[in-house]
CSV table of C-alpha atoms and ligand atoms in Angstrom, one decimal:
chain,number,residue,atom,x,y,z
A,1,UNK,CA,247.4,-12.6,203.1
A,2,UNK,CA,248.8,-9.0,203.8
A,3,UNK,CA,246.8,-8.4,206.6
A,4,UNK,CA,247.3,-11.8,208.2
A,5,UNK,CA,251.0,-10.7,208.2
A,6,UNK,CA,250.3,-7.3,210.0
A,7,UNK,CA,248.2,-9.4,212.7
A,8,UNK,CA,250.6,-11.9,213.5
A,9,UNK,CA,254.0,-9.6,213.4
A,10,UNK,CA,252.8,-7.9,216.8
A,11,UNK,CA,252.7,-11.2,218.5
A,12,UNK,CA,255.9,-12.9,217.2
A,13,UNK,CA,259.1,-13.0,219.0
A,14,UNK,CA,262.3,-14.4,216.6
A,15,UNK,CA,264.5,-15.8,218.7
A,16,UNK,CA,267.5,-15.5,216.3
A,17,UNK,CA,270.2,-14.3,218.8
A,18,UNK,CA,269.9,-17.0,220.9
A,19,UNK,CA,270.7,-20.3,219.0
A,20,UNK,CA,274.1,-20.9,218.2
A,21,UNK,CA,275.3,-18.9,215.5
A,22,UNK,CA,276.8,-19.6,212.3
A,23,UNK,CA,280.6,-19.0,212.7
A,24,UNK,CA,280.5,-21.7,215.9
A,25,UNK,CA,278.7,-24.2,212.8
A,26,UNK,CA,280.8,-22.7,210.4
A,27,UNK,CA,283.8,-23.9,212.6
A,28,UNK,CA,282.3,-27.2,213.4
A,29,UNK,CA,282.0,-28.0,209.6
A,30,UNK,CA,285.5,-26.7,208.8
A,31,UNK,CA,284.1,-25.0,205.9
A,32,UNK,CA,282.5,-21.2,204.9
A,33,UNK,CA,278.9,-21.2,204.4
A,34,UNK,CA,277.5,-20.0,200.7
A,35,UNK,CA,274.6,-19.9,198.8
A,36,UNK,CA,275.3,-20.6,195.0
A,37,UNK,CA,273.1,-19.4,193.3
A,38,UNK,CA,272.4,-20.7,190.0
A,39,UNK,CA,270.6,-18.9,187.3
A,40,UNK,CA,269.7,-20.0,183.9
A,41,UNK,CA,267.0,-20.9,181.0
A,42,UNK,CA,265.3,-24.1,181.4
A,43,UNK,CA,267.7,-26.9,180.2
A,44,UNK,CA,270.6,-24.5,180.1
A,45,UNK,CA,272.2,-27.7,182.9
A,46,UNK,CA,271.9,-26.0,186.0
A,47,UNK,CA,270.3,-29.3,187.6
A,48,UNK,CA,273.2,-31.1,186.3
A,49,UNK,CA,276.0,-28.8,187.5
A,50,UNK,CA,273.9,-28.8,190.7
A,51,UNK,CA,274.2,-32.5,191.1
A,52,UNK,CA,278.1,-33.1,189.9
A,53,UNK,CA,279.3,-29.9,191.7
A,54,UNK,CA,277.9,-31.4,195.1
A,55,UNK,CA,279.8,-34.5,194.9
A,56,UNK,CA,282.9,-33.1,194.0
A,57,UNK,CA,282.1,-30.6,197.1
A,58,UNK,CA,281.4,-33.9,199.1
A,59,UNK,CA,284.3,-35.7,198.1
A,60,UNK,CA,286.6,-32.2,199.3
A,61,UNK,CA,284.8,-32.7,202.8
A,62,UNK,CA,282.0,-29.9,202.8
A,63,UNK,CA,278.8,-30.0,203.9
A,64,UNK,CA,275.9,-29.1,200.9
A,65,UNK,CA,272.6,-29.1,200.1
A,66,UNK,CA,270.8,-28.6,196.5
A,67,UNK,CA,268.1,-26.9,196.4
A,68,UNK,CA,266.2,-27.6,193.0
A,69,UNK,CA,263.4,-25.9,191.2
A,70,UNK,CA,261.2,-28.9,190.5
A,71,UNK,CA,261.9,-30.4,194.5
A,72,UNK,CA,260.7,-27.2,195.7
A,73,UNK,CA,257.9,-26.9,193.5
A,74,UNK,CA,256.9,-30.6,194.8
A,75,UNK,CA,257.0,-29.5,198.2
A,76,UNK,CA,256.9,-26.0,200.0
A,77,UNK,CA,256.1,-24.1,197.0
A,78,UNK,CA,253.5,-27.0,195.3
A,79,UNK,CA,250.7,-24.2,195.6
A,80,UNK,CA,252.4,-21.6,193.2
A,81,UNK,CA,252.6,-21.2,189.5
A,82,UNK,CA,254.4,-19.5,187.0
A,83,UNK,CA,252.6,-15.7,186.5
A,84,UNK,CA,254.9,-13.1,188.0
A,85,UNK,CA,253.4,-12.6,191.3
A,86,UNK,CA,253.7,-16.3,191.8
A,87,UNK,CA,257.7,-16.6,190.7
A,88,UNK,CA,258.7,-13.7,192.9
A,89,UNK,CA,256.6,-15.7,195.8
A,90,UNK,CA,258.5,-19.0,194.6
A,91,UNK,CA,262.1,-17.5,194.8
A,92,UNK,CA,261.2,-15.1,198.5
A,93,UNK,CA,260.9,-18.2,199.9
A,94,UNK,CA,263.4,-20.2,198.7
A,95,UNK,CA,265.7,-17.5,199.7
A,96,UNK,CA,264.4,-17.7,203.4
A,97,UNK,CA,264.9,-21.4,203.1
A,98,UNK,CA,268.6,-20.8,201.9
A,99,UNK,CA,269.2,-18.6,204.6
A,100,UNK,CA,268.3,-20.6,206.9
A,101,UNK,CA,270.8,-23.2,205.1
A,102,UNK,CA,273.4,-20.4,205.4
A,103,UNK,CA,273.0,-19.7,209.3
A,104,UNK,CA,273.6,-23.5,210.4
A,105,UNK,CA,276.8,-23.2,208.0
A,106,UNK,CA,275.6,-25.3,205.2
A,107,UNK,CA,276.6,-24.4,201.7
A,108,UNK,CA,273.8,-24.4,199.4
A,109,UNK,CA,274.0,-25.0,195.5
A,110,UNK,CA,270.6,-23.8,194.0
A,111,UNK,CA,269.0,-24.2,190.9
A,112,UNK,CA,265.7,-22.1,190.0
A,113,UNK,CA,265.3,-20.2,186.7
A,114,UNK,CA,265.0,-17.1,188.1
A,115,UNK,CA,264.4,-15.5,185.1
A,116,UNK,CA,264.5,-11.5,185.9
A,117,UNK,CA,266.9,-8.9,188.1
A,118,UNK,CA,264.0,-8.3,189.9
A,119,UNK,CA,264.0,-11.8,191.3
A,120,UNK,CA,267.8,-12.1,191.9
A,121,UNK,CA,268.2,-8.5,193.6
A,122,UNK,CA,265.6,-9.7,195.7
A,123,UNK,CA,266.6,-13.0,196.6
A,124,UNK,CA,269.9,-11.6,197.2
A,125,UNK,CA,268.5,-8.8,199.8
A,126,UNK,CA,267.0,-11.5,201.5
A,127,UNK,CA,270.1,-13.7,202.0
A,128,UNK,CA,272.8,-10.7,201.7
A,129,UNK,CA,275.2,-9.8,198.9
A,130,UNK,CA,278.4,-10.8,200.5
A,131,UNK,CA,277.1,-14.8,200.9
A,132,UNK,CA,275.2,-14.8,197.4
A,133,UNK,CA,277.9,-16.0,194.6
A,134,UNK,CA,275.2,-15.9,191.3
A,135,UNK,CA,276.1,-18.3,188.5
A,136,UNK,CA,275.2,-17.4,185.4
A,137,UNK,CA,274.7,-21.1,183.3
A,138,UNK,CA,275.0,-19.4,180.1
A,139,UNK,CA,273.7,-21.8,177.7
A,140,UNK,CA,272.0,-20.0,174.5
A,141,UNK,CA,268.2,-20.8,173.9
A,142,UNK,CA,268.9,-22.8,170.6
A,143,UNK,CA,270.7,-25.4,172.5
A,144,UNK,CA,268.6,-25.3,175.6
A,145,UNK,CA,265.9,-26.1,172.9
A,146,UNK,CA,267.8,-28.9,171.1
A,147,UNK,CA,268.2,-30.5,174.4
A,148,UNK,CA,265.1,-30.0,175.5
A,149,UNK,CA,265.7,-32.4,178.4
A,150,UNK,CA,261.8,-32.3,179.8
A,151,UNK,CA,259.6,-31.8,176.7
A,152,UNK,CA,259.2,-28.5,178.1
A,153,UNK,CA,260.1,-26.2,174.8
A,154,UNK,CA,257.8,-28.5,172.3
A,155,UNK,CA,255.3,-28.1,174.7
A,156,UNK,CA,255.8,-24.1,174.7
A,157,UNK,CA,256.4,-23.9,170.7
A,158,UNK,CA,252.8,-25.5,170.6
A,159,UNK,CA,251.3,-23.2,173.0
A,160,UNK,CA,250.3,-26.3,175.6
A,161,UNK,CA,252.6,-24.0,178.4
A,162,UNK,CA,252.0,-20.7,178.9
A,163,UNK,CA,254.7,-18.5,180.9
A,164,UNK,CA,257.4,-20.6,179.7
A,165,UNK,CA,260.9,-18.7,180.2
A,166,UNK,CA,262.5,-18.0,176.8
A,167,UNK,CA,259.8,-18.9,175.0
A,168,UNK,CA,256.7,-16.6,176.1
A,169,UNK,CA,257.9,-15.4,179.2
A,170,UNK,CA,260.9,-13.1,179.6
A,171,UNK,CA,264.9,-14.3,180.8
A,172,UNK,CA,266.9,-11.4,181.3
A,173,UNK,CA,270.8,-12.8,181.4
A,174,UNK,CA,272.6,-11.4,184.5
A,175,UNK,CA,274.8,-9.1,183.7
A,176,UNK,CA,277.1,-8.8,186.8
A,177,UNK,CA,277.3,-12.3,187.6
A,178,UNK,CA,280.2,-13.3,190.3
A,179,UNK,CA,280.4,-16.3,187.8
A,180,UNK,CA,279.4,-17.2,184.3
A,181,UNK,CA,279.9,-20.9,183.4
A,182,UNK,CA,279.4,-21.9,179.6
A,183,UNK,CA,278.4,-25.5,178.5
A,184,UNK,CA,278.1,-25.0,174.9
A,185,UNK,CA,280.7,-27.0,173.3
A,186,UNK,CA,281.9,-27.9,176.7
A,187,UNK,CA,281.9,-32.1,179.0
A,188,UNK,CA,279.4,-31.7,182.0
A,189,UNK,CA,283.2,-32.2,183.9
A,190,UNK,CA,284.6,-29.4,181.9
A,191,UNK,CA,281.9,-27.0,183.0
A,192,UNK,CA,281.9,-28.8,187.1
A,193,UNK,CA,285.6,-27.9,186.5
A,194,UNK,CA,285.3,-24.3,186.1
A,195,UNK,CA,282.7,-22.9,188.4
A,196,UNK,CA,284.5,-25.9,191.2
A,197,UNK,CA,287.9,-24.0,190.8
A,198,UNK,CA,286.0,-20.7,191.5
A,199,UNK,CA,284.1,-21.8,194.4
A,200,UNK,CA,286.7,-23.5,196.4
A,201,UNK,CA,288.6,-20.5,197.4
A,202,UNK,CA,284.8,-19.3,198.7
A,203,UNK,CA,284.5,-22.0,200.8
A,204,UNK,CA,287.3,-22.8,202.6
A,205,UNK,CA,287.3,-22.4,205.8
A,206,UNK,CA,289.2,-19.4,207.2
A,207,UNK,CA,289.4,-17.8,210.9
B,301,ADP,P1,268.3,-27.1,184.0
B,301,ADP,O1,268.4,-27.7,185.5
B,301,ADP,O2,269.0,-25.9,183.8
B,301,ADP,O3,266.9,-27.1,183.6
B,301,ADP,P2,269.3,-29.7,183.3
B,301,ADP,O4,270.5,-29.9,184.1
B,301,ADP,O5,268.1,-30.4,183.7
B,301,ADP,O6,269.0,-28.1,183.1
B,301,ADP,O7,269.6,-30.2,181.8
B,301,ADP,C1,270.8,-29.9,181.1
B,301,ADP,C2,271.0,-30.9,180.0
B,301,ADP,O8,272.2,-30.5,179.2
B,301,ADP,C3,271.3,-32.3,180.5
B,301,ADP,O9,270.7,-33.2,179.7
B,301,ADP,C4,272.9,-32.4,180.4
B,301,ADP,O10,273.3,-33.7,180.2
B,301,ADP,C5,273.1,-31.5,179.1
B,301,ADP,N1,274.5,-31.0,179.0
B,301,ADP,C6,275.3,-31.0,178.0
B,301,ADP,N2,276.5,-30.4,178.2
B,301,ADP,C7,276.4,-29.9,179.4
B,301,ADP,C8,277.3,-29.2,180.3
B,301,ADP,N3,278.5,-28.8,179.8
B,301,ADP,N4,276.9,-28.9,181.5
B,301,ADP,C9,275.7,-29.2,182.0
B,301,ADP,N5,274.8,-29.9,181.2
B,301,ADP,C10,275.1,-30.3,180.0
């Protein structure tokens, strides 16, 4: 696969500085493009956030697109699984994907595990620290368990999943996250409410 990239770098030309560029979109849509990057254990609501946060984003007149572990996993990532090697491949691309997002001014809200700071440096090399805003969704394991919104920890505990973040596979918590958002003891709308009031002032369009 390596190789194939070598071969084929010689012969491609990106034509990047010739579409319209971001701050003409960025303009169009009234709005600063972001990627929100949501990080979290499985069940910890980062779906959830994901999917209240847009509409409140919607409502306020941005544009947004969620990008969502399971929907990419379905799609342009549906041939890669869950060892190391095939995570790191899983969030590279999705990061591309998002960047993409970011250059036609779109804010993106995106939900993947991404379980180590391995995976979030790099994912935040590709799309570039100062349009990367990492959410922490802090929820602790014993409550991500107790939810256990897919069926995916009872699965784990009896050893039908193997590389299950949390569970046999490692999640190392961010620890310099632009924003931490709690949902222990807290209403889906409590927790929209805090990371909403953080990201606004991200967003809104400035010359
Ligand atoms: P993830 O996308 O991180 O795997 P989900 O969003 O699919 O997690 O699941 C989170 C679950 O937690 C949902 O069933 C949701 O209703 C519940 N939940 C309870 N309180 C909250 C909260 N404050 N914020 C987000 N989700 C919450």
């Amino acid at each position: 696969m390596l190789k194939m990239k070598h071969q084929q770098n010689k012969n491609i030309f990106p034509i990047f500085d010739k579409i319209a560029g971001r701050a003409e979109k960025e303009q169009f849509l009234n709005q600063k493009s972001k990627v929100i990057w949501m990080t979290g254990l499985s069940g910890s609501g980062k779906t959830t956030i994901a999917i209240e946060l847009e509409k409140e984003l919607l409502k306020r007149g941005f544009f947004t697109q969620v990008l969502d572990g399971d929907n990419v996993r379905a799609g342009i990532n549906n041939n890669l699984g869950f060892s190391e090697e095939d995570r790191t491949e899983n969030i590279r691309r999705i990061a591309e994907v998002a960047k993409l997002f970011l250059n036609g001014g779109i804010i993106t809200i995106n939900c993947f595990v991404s379980p180590t700071n391995a995976i979030r440096e790099n994912a935040k090399k590709i799309i570039g620290a100062t349009d990367f805003i990492e959410v922490f969704i802090d929820t602790p394991i014993e409550i991500c368990e107790k939810r256990d919104v897919k069926g995916l920890y009872k699965k784990a505990r009896a050893g039908e999943i193997k590389d299950f973040t949390g569970i046999n596979a490692p999640f190392e918590a961010p620890t310099n996250a632009t924003l931490v958002v709690e949902t222990k003891n807290k209403t889906i709308t409590q927790s929209v409410d805090d990371l909403l009031v953080a990201i606004l002032p991200l967003i809104t369009y400035k010359k």
